[in-house]
Coordinates of C-alpha atoms and ligand atoms in Angstrom, one line a residue:
M1 CA 62.2 54.3 31.3
T2 CA 60.3 51.1 31.3
R3 CA 59.9 48.9 28.2
A4 CA 56.1 49.8 28.1
N5 CA 57.0 53.5 28.1
L6 CA 59.5 53.0 25.3
A7 CA 56.9 51.0 23.3
H8 CA 54.4 53.8 23.8
R9 CA 56.9 56.4 22.5
L10 CA 57.6 54.2 19.4
H11 CA 53.9 53.9 18.8
D12 CA 53.5 57.7 19.0
A13 CA 56.4 58.2 16.6
A14 CA 54.8 55.7 14.1
E15 CA 51.5 57.5 14.3
E16 CA 53.2 60.8 13.5
A17 CA 55.2 59.3 10.7
A18 CA 52.0 58.0 9.1
H19 CA 51.3 61.7 8.2
C20 CA 54.8 62.5 7.0
T21 CA 55.2 64.8 4.1
R22 CA 58.9 65.6 4.6
C23 CA 59.7 64.4 1.0
P24 CA 57.5 63.7 -2.0
L25 CA 57.6 59.9 -1.6
Y26 CA 54.4 59.8 0.5
R27 CA 52.4 60.7 -2.7
D28 CA 52.8 57.4 -4.5
A29 CA 53.2 55.0 -1.5
T30 CA 50.3 53.1 0.1
Q31 CA 51.5 53.9 3.6
V32 CA 54.5 54.6 5.8
V33 CA 56.3 51.4 6.8
F34 CA 57.6 52.2 10.3
G35 CA 60.0 49.9 12.1
E36 CA 58.8 47.1 14.3
G37 CA 60.2 45.0 17.1
P38 CA 61.0 45.3 20.8
A39 CA 61.4 48.9 22.0
N40 CA 64.5 47.8 24.0
A41 CA 66.1 45.6 21.4
A42 CA 69.9 45.3 21.6
I43 CA 70.1 45.1 17.9
M44 CA 68.5 47.3 15.2
L45 CA 68.5 46.1 11.6
V46 CA 68.2 49.0 9.1
G47 CA 67.3 48.2 5.4
E48 CA 66.9 50.6 2.5
Q49 CA 63.2 51.2 2.0
P50 CA 60.0 49.1 1.9
G51 CA 59.4 47.1 -1.2
D52 CA 56.2 46.3 -3.0
K53 CA 55.0 43.7 -0.4
E54 CA 56.1 45.8 2.6
D55 CA 54.2 48.8 1.2
L56 CA 51.0 46.8 1.0
A57 CA 51.5 45.0 4.3
G58 CA 52.7 48.1 6.3
Q59 CA 55.6 46.0 7.8
P60 CA 59.3 45.9 7.0
F61 CA 61.0 42.9 5.4
V62 CA 58.0 40.7 4.8
G63 CA 58.6 40.1 1.0
P64 CA 61.4 38.1 -0.8
A65 CA 64.2 40.1 0.7
G66 CA 62.7 39.5 4.1
Q67 CA 62.7 35.8 3.5
V68 CA 66.5 35.9 2.7
L69 CA 67.0 38.0 5.8
D70 CA 65.0 35.6 8.0
R71 CA 67.0 32.7 6.7
A72 CA 70.3 34.4 7.3
L73 CA 69.3 35.5 10.8
A74 CA 68.3 32.0 11.7
E75 CA 71.5 30.5 10.4
A76 CA 73.5 33.1 12.4
G77 CA 71.6 32.2 15.5
L78 CA 69.9 35.6 15.8
D79 CA 66.2 35.7 16.7
R80 CA 64.4 38.2 14.4
A81 CA 61.7 38.6 17.1
A82 CA 64.4 40.1 19.4
C83 CA 65.6 42.6 16.7
Y84 CA 64.1 46.0 15.9
V85 CA 63.7 46.0 12.1
T86 CA 63.4 49.2 10.2
N87 CA 64.4 51.1 7.0
A88 CA 66.4 54.2 6.2
V89 CA 63.5 55.4 4.1
K90 CA 60.0 54.7 5.2
H91 CA 58.0 55.0 1.9
F92 CA 58.2 52.8 -1.1
K93 CA 59.8 54.6 -4.0
H94 CA 58.9 53.0 -7.3
E95 CA 57.8 53.5 -10.9
Q96 CA 54.8 51.9 -12.5
R97 CA 55.6 49.7 -15.5
G98 CA 52.4 48.2 -16.7
K99 CA 51.0 46.3 -13.8
F100 CA 54.4 46.1 -12.0
R101 CA 55.7 48.6 -9.4
L102 CA 59.5 48.7 -9.9
H103 CA 61.8 49.7 -7.0
K104 CA 63.7 53.0 -7.5
Q105 CA 66.6 54.0 -5.4
P106 CA 66.0 56.9 -3.0
T107 CA 68.0 60.1 -3.6
R108 CA 70.4 61.6 -1.0
G109 CA 67.7 64.2 -0.2
E110 CA 65.1 61.6 0.4
I111 CA 67.4 59.6 2.6
Q112 CA 68.3 62.7 4.6
A113 CA 64.7 63.8 5.0
C114 CA 63.8 60.3 6.4
R115 CA 66.8 60.4 8.8
W116 CA 64.4 62.3 11.1
W117 CA 62.4 59.2 11.6
L118 CA 65.4 56.9 11.9
D119 CA 66.8 59.2 14.6
R120 CA 63.5 59.0 16.5
E121 CA 63.6 55.2 16.5
L122 CA 67.3 55.2 17.5
E123 CA 66.7 57.7 20.4
I124 CA 64.0 55.5 21.7
V125 CA 65.4 52.0 21.2
R126 CA 69.1 52.9 21.8
P127 CA 70.4 49.7 20.4
K128 CA 73.8 48.3 21.4
L129 CA 74.5 47.6 17.7
I130 CA 72.9 48.7 14.4
V131 CA 73.3 46.4 11.5
A132 CA 73.1 48.5 8.3
L133 CA 71.9 46.3 5.4
G134 CA 73.3 47.8 2.2
V135 CA 74.7 51.0 1.0
T136 CA 71.6 53.2 1.6
A137 CA 71.3 52.3 5.2
T138 CA 75.1 52.7 5.8
S139 CA 75.2 56.1 4.0
S140 CA 72.1 57.3 5.9
L141 CA 73.8 56.4 9.2
K142 CA 77.2 57.9 8.1
G143 CA 75.4 61.0 6.9
K144 CA 77.3 60.8 3.6
P145 CA 77.8 58.4 0.7
V146 CA 79.9 55.4 1.4
V147 CA 81.5 52.5 -0.5
L148 CA 80.1 49.5 1.1
S149 CA 83.1 47.2 0.4
R150 CA 85.4 49.6 2.3
V151 CA 83.4 49.5 5.5
R152 CA 81.9 46.1 5.6
R153 CA 82.3 43.8 8.6
Q154 CA 83.9 46.4 10.8
I155 CA 82.3 48.0 13.9
L156 CA 82.0 51.6 12.8
D157 CA 81.9 54.3 15.5
I158 CA 79.2 56.7 14.4
E159 CA 78.7 58.5 17.6
P160 CA 76.8 57.7 19.7
W161 CA 76.1 54.4 17.7
R162 CA 78.1 51.3 16.8
V163 CA 77.3 50.2 13.3
L164 CA 78.1 47.0 11.4
A165 CA 77.6 47.4 7.6
T166 CA 76.8 44.4 5.5
T167 CA 75.1 43.5 2.2
H168 CA 71.5 44.0 1.5
P169 CA 69.4 40.8 1.1
S170 CA 68.1 42.1 -2.2
A171 CA 71.6 42.3 -3.6
I172 CA 71.8 38.5 -3.0
L173 CA 68.5 38.0 -4.8
R174 CA 69.7 39.9 -7.8
L175 CA 72.7 37.6 -8.4
R176 CA 72.1 35.2 -11.3
D177 CA 74.9 32.7 -10.7
S178 CA 74.0 30.2 -8.0
D179 CA 77.5 29.9 -6.7
E180 CA 77.9 33.6 -6.3
K181 CA 74.5 33.7 -4.7
E182 CA 75.4 31.1 -2.2
H183 CA 78.8 32.8 -1.5
A184 CA 77.0 36.2 -0.9
F185 CA 74.5 34.6 1.4
R186 CA 77.3 32.9 3.4
E187 CA 79.0 36.3 3.8
L188 CA 75.8 37.8 5.1
V189 CA 75.5 35.0 7.6
D190 CA 79.1 35.5 8.7
D191 CA 78.5 39.2 9.2
L192 CA 75.4 38.5 11.3
R193 CA 77.5 36.0 13.4
F194 CA 80.0 38.7 13.9
A195 CA 77.2 41.0 15.1
L196 CA 76.1 38.4 17.5
E197 CA 79.6 38.0 18.9
F198 CA 79.8 41.8 19.4
L199 CA 76.5 41.7 21.3
K200 CA 77.7 38.9 23.6
A201 CA 81.0 40.6 24.4
P202 CA 81.0 42.1 27.9
Ligands
URA1 N1 64.1 46.0 1.3 C1 64.4 46.8 2.3 O1 65.4 47.5 2.3 N2 63.5 46.9 3.3 C2 62.4 46.2 3.3 O2 61.6 46.4 4.3 C3 62.1 45.3 2.3 C4 63.0 45.2 1.3

């Protein structure tokens, strides 16, 4: 299949997803945030769910967590434009507190319901490596809850996919101590370097 055909299939999947009612999250979100990037990308980055900025923009990882991710990718020598970037859950789950919309973690059922769309993206892009950013993405790909520290920086065989689990950029943003923050960021960069080495291996 040519890259244009693959891109066409992704476009169709995104149009279908725009009308998704597979779980209740569509009710309070502005829109579906489908993945974006080359349809034949060797690497797929999977986050948790769109945040406030992503929900408004309709694009994944364009807010503060996206800035951390972009910086880490650049330091690791990975070109974001060459990656397919998506989320385990495609609608923003939140609660309104005054004028703020606060992120809420998706439930197992919501993650499972949205696996339908992640599977569509995976079947089309067929990446050589999936980088799971955080516990929600890793659990979604595993099909069951995982402890991130037990599976981090290993190439997991989740047939037919190879998955590298790492921290979520938002977890770095939440750290208050600047040394801990820097350390967590370095670890993310190292994990992404490891991903790049895997991609380059014959
Ligand atoms: N966090 C995510 O997991 N995904 C995004 O797209 C943005 C923030």
